[in-house]
Amino acid sequence: MSNCLRSWPEPIVRVQHLSDSGIQIIPDRYVKKLSDRPGFEPAPANEVQIPVIDMLDLYSDDVAVRQKTIGMIDSACREWGFFQVINHGVSHELMVRTREAWVEFFKLPLEEKQKYGNLPSTYEGYGSRIGVEKGKSLDWSDYFFLHCFPLELRDQTKWPTLPVSCRELVGQYSKELVTLCGKLMKIFSTNLGLKENYLQEAFGGEDNMGACMRANYYPKCPQPDLTLGLSPHSDPGGMTLIFPDENVSGLQVRHDDNWVTVKPIPNAFIVNLGDQLQVLSNAKYKSVEHRVTVNSMKERVSLAFFYNPRGEMLIKPAVGAEESPLYPAMTFDEYRLYVRMKGPCGKSQVESLKLSK
């Protein structure tokens, strides 16, 4: 392992601690350049929103309703790379209890949270920065990152012991979200003209893919117009399910060269297609740039669940004889290393891998 991944290049400052200290001016490290600040670009003229899919309609007795819903998912993947799902089958009570457990964790004394302080080698644990470039601009957020699947990577000793319900809830929550992701993957495969299990098998199989979770904490910020909770990026993995704070918007999605603020629906998940699905679909499906804003009045906790290929799986475009692949074959581990070494590029990372025609 390279030395730069063994430790952070500078002392870690917890953003929550900065926020709670009562500062009125944020440190320079968190101030974004003018073109990256929220509000720098005008809002879209019309009030557009990412598509909303009612998954109950997938099981309608009416064939036309089922086909329309499947088509709406396909259009959302091709045009947005994002959509919200309701009636998705995950217990609403479990969703609320799991997020509440993380809210309680971030309220714990700093010394208790510091027991789980992470390193850049795996990011697993309590963190406050992404990337190891010394002097880089930082985001206004803290997080807790953990591995859920495959089971041999799951180490519950690295999961919080407080609140006492946290470990059990995360285990149940991750199991239900894997089931939901599996349902969506089958629909994606069918819509792309592939065998129903094609994409799941490409990730390693129904019970053998990778999955991890990040609980994000966005503290109140005295100068929210100068910084971001999460800088623009595309997700390097397969698919992300986001359980946002329904009372406080923050996620923004890039669409038609505008930043669209997502309005969360109660008990819904936001589905975000990642780079690996763009590669597998040969760019028919989009992995889209997105970012997170913060505000001065309310803190937010959101849960991001990442459904990924196993690290050693070779990911390549699923193309027929009449279609040329747009991307080289690469294992997911190789791609993650490529992204980590390249650093943020201000657009979907996978675009820089496109093969020349």
XYZ file of C-alpha atoms in Angstrom, residues 2-304:
303
model
C 1.333 3.412 -0.911
C 2.413 5.575 2.032
C -0.022 8.323 1.012
C -2.922 5.984 1.781
C -1.687 5.004 5.249
C -2.431 8.336 6.903
C -4.002 11.711 6.257
C -1.614 14.420 5.010
C -2.763 16.900 7.678
C -4.465 16.837 11.088
C -8.164 16.093 10.761
C -10.609 18.808 11.824
C -14.188 17.713 12.523
C -16.607 20.022 10.714
C -19.255 19.450 13.390
C -16.789 20.769 15.975
C -16.184 23.876 13.835
C -19.919 24.460 13.496
C -20.586 23.971 17.207
C -17.772 26.377 18.140
C -19.903 29.299 16.956
C -17.540 30.605 14.273
C -19.032 33.223 11.938
C -16.397 32.958 9.199
C -15.477 29.563 7.784
C -11.765 28.665 7.376
C -10.265 29.282 3.933
C -9.875 25.540 3.361
C -13.667 25.244 2.986
C -14.168 28.235 0.680
C -14.776 27.084 -2.899
C -13.587 28.961 -5.947
C -16.218 31.348 -7.276
C -17.374 29.134 -10.177
C -17.996 26.186 -7.807
C -20.062 28.060 -5.235
C -23.786 27.371 -4.947
C -25.785 30.088 -6.630
C -22.986 31.072 -9.007
C -25.004 29.660 -11.918
C -28.626 30.781 -12.420
C -31.368 28.321 -11.478
C -33.212 26.641 -14.379
C -36.021 28.800 -15.753
C -38.667 26.115 -15.265
C -39.136 24.078 -12.089
C -37.882 20.668 -13.272
C -37.540 17.652 -10.993
C -36.017 14.212 -11.269
C -38.577 11.514 -12.205
C -40.609 9.748 -9.510
C -41.340 6.025 -9.947
C -44.083 4.189 -8.036
C -42.702 0.644 -7.829
C -46.122 -0.703 -6.873
C -47.099 -0.152 -10.506
C -44.561 -2.794 -11.533
C -46.942 -5.384 -10.069
C -50.188 -3.930 -11.451
C -52.754 -6.271 -12.979
C -52.841 -3.876 -15.905
C -50.123 -4.791 -18.419
C -50.102 -1.247 -19.819
C -49.353 0.194 -16.345
C -46.493 -2.265 -15.847
C -44.982 -1.470 -19.243
C -45.339 2.277 -18.717
C -43.534 2.068 -15.363
C -40.703 -0.008 -16.825
C -40.422 2.556 -19.632
C -40.315 5.436 -17.134
C -37.383 3.778 -15.364
C -35.567 3.353 -18.680
C -36.128 7.010 -19.626
C -34.938 8.192 -16.206
C -31.712 6.163 -16.565
C -31.043 7.507 -20.059
C -32.013 11.156 -19.533
C -31.271 11.853 -15.863
C -29.214 9.094 -14.228
C -31.354 9.857 -11.161
C -34.907 9.129 -10.017
C -36.904 8.706 -6.812
C -38.730 5.478 -5.930
C -41.791 5.179 -3.695
C -43.592 2.011 -2.549
C -40.230 0.286 -2.868
C -40.792 -2.466 -0.311
C -38.276 -1.328 2.319
C -39.828 -0.898 5.771
C -40.472 2.790 6.490
C -40.037 2.147 10.209
C -36.631 0.562 9.568
C -35.588 3.529 7.428
C -36.533 6.051 10.113
C -34.978 4.074 12.975
C -31.725 3.578 11.074
C -31.320 7.261 10.273
C -32.273 8.190 13.839
C -29.496 5.900 15.098
C -26.993 7.831 13.003
C -28.409 11.164 14.191
C -27.748 9.928 17.739
C -24.225 8.825 16.806
C -23.277 12.258 15.504
C -24.635 13.801 18.716
C -22.214 11.726 20.823
C -19.235 13.440 22.494
C -16.298 13.952 20.153
C -14.044 11.590 22.125
C -16.525 8.726 21.622
C -16.704 9.300 17.863
C -12.924 9.642 17.598
C -12.576 5.972 18.595
C -13.685 5.201 15.040
C -11.465 7.718 13.253
C -10.690 6.452 9.747
C -7.676 6.264 7.424
C -7.552 6.816 3.647
C -6.594 3.175 3.035
C -10.224 2.021 3.362
C -12.135 5.119 4.572
C -13.936 2.782 6.966
C -14.989 4.617 10.109
C -15.543 8.220 11.174
C -14.180 10.720 8.665
C -14.144 14.366 7.644
C -12.357 14.419 4.317
C -12.069 12.484 1.059
C -8.780 12.429 -0.823
C -5.165 12.693 0.329
C -3.974 15.732 -1.596
C -2.279 18.088 0.824
C -3.844 21.556 0.978
C -6.895 20.593 -1.111
C -10.234 22.326 -0.661
C -12.391 20.572 1.940
C -16.136 19.952 2.116
C -18.436 21.040 4.948
C -19.379 17.563 6.199
C -18.435 14.624 8.403
C -19.341 11.008 7.686
C -19.186 7.400 8.839
C -18.303 4.808 6.198
C -18.656 1.035 6.578
C -18.620 -2.167 4.506
C -21.758 -4.306 4.358
C -21.128 -6.893 1.605
C -19.569 -9.258 0.744
C -19.810 -10.639 4.244
C -16.078 -11.414 4.422
C -15.405 -7.661 4.238
C -17.960 -6.823 6.938
C -16.227 -6.088 10.236
C -18.810 -5.106 12.809
C -16.086 -4.292 15.345
C -15.579 -1.153 13.229
C -19.281 -0.270 13.461
C -20.436 2.007 16.307
C -21.422 0.381 19.610
C -23.437 3.502 20.479
C -26.297 3.892 20.094
C -26.719 0.238 21.045
C -29.255 -0.372 18.269
C -26.936 0.860 15.494
C -25.216 -2.379 14.484
C -28.420 -4.417 14.318
C -30.287 -1.705 12.418
C -27.517 -1.254 9.852
C -27.430 -5.006 9.273
C -31.195 -5.151 8.653
C -31.207 -1.962 6.590
C -28.382 -3.120 4.306
C -30.092 -6.479 3.729
C -33.354 -4.832 2.625
C -31.552 -2.350 0.367
C -29.619 -5.115 -1.367
C -32.971 -6.741 -2.184
C -34.291 -3.465 -3.630
C -31.121 -2.968 -5.682
C -31.488 -6.497 -7.046
C -35.016 -5.721 -8.258
C -33.824 -2.557 -9.987
C -30.839 -4.305 -11.593
C -33.144 -6.859 -13.217
C -35.266 -4.063 -14.670
C -32.155 -2.266 -15.950
C -30.917 -5.472 -17.603
C -34.234 -6.125 -19.329
C -34.516 -2.537 -20.504
C -31.041 -2.774 -22.038
C -32.041 -5.903 -23.967
C -29.908 -8.175 -21.769
C -30.783 -11.298 -19.824
C -32.563 -10.434 -16.594
C -29.630 -11.414 -14.355
C -26.883 -10.009 -16.627
C -25.998 -6.917 -14.601
C -26.152 -8.699 -11.252
C -23.859 -11.434 -12.565
C -21.479 -8.751 -13.876
C -21.301 -7.402 -10.316
C -20.466 -10.841 -8.889
C -23.864 -12.472 -8.449
C -26.991 -11.922 -6.400
C -25.329 -12.789 -3.067
C -21.757 -11.960 -3.960
C -21.623 -8.316 -5.010
C -20.141 -5.447 -3.011
C -22.081 -2.963 -0.887
C -21.113 -0.252 1.547
C -22.801 2.597 3.349
C -21.979 6.171 4.289
C -23.889 8.151 6.879
C -23.385 11.831 5.981
C -23.596 14.638 8.520
C -23.889 18.187 7.163
C -23.597 20.667 10.067
C -25.049 24.169 10.040
C -22.736 26.543 8.202
C -22.409 30.289 8.884
C -21.508 30.999 5.221
C -23.341 28.388 3.124
C -22.968 30.467 -0.057
C -19.188 29.949 0.018
C -18.885 26.192 0.409
C -20.415 22.782 -0.324
C -21.295 19.760 1.776
C -20.022 17.540 -1.023
C -18.168 18.761 -4.103
C -19.333 17.878 -7.641
C -18.622 14.249 -8.540
C -20.098 11.146 -10.099
C -20.273 7.926 -8.082
C -17.584 5.440 -9.173
C -19.620 2.339 -8.268
C -22.761 0.726 -9.637
C -25.806 2.333 -8.039
C -26.431 4.474 -4.967
C -29.628 4.573 -2.910
C -29.895 7.813 -0.957
C -32.223 8.225 1.999
C -32.259 12.014 2.418
C -33.617 14.300 5.096
C -37.082 14.988 3.713
C -37.301 18.302 5.577
C -34.063 19.877 4.334
C -33.070 19.840 0.653
C -29.399 19.742 -0.255
C -28.730 17.333 -3.128
C -28.307 18.952 -6.535
C -28.122 17.046 -9.833
C -26.525 18.276 -13.050
C -29.080 18.290 -15.880
C -28.925 20.221 -19.152
C -26.025 22.281 -17.771
C -28.096 23.384 -14.748
C -28.023 22.359 -11.092
C -31.436 20.946 -10.158
C -32.214 20.833 -6.432
C -33.897 17.524 -5.609
C -37.051 17.805 -3.502
C -37.136 14.669 -1.347
C -40.406 12.753 -1.034
C -41.203 11.269 2.406
C -40.100 7.613 2.701
C -38.651 7.601 -0.816
C -35.176 6.607 -1.958
C -33.225 8.630 -4.483
C -31.636 6.264 -7.013
C -28.324 7.427 -8.493
C -26.699 5.438 -11.315
C -22.921 5.136 -10.990
C -20.003 4.919 -13.411
C -20.050 1.105 -13.649
C -23.597 1.094 -15.047
C -22.617 3.734 -17.588
C -19.761 1.460 -18.699
C -21.857 -1.727 -18.779
C -24.626 0.018 -20.739
C -22.031 1.501 -23.119
C -23.195 5.024 -22.194
C -26.894 4.343 -22.807
C -27.389 4.970 -19.086
C -25.900 8.042 -17.429
C -23.721 8.453 -14.374
C -24.366 12.094 -13.585
C -22.436 14.753 -11.718
C -24.049 15.854 -8.456
C -23.192 17.862 -5.348
C -24.593 18.782 -1.926
C -25.266 22.266 -0.555
C -25.477 23.256 3.113
C -27.435 25.902 5.030
C -27.099 28.117 8.075
C -30.294 27.076 9.875
C -30.409 23.274 9.948
C -28.029 20.356 10.035
C -28.828 17.271 7.913
C -28.169 13.546 8.085
C -28.542 11.460 4.934
C -27.719 7.806 4.292
C -26.025 6.705 1.072
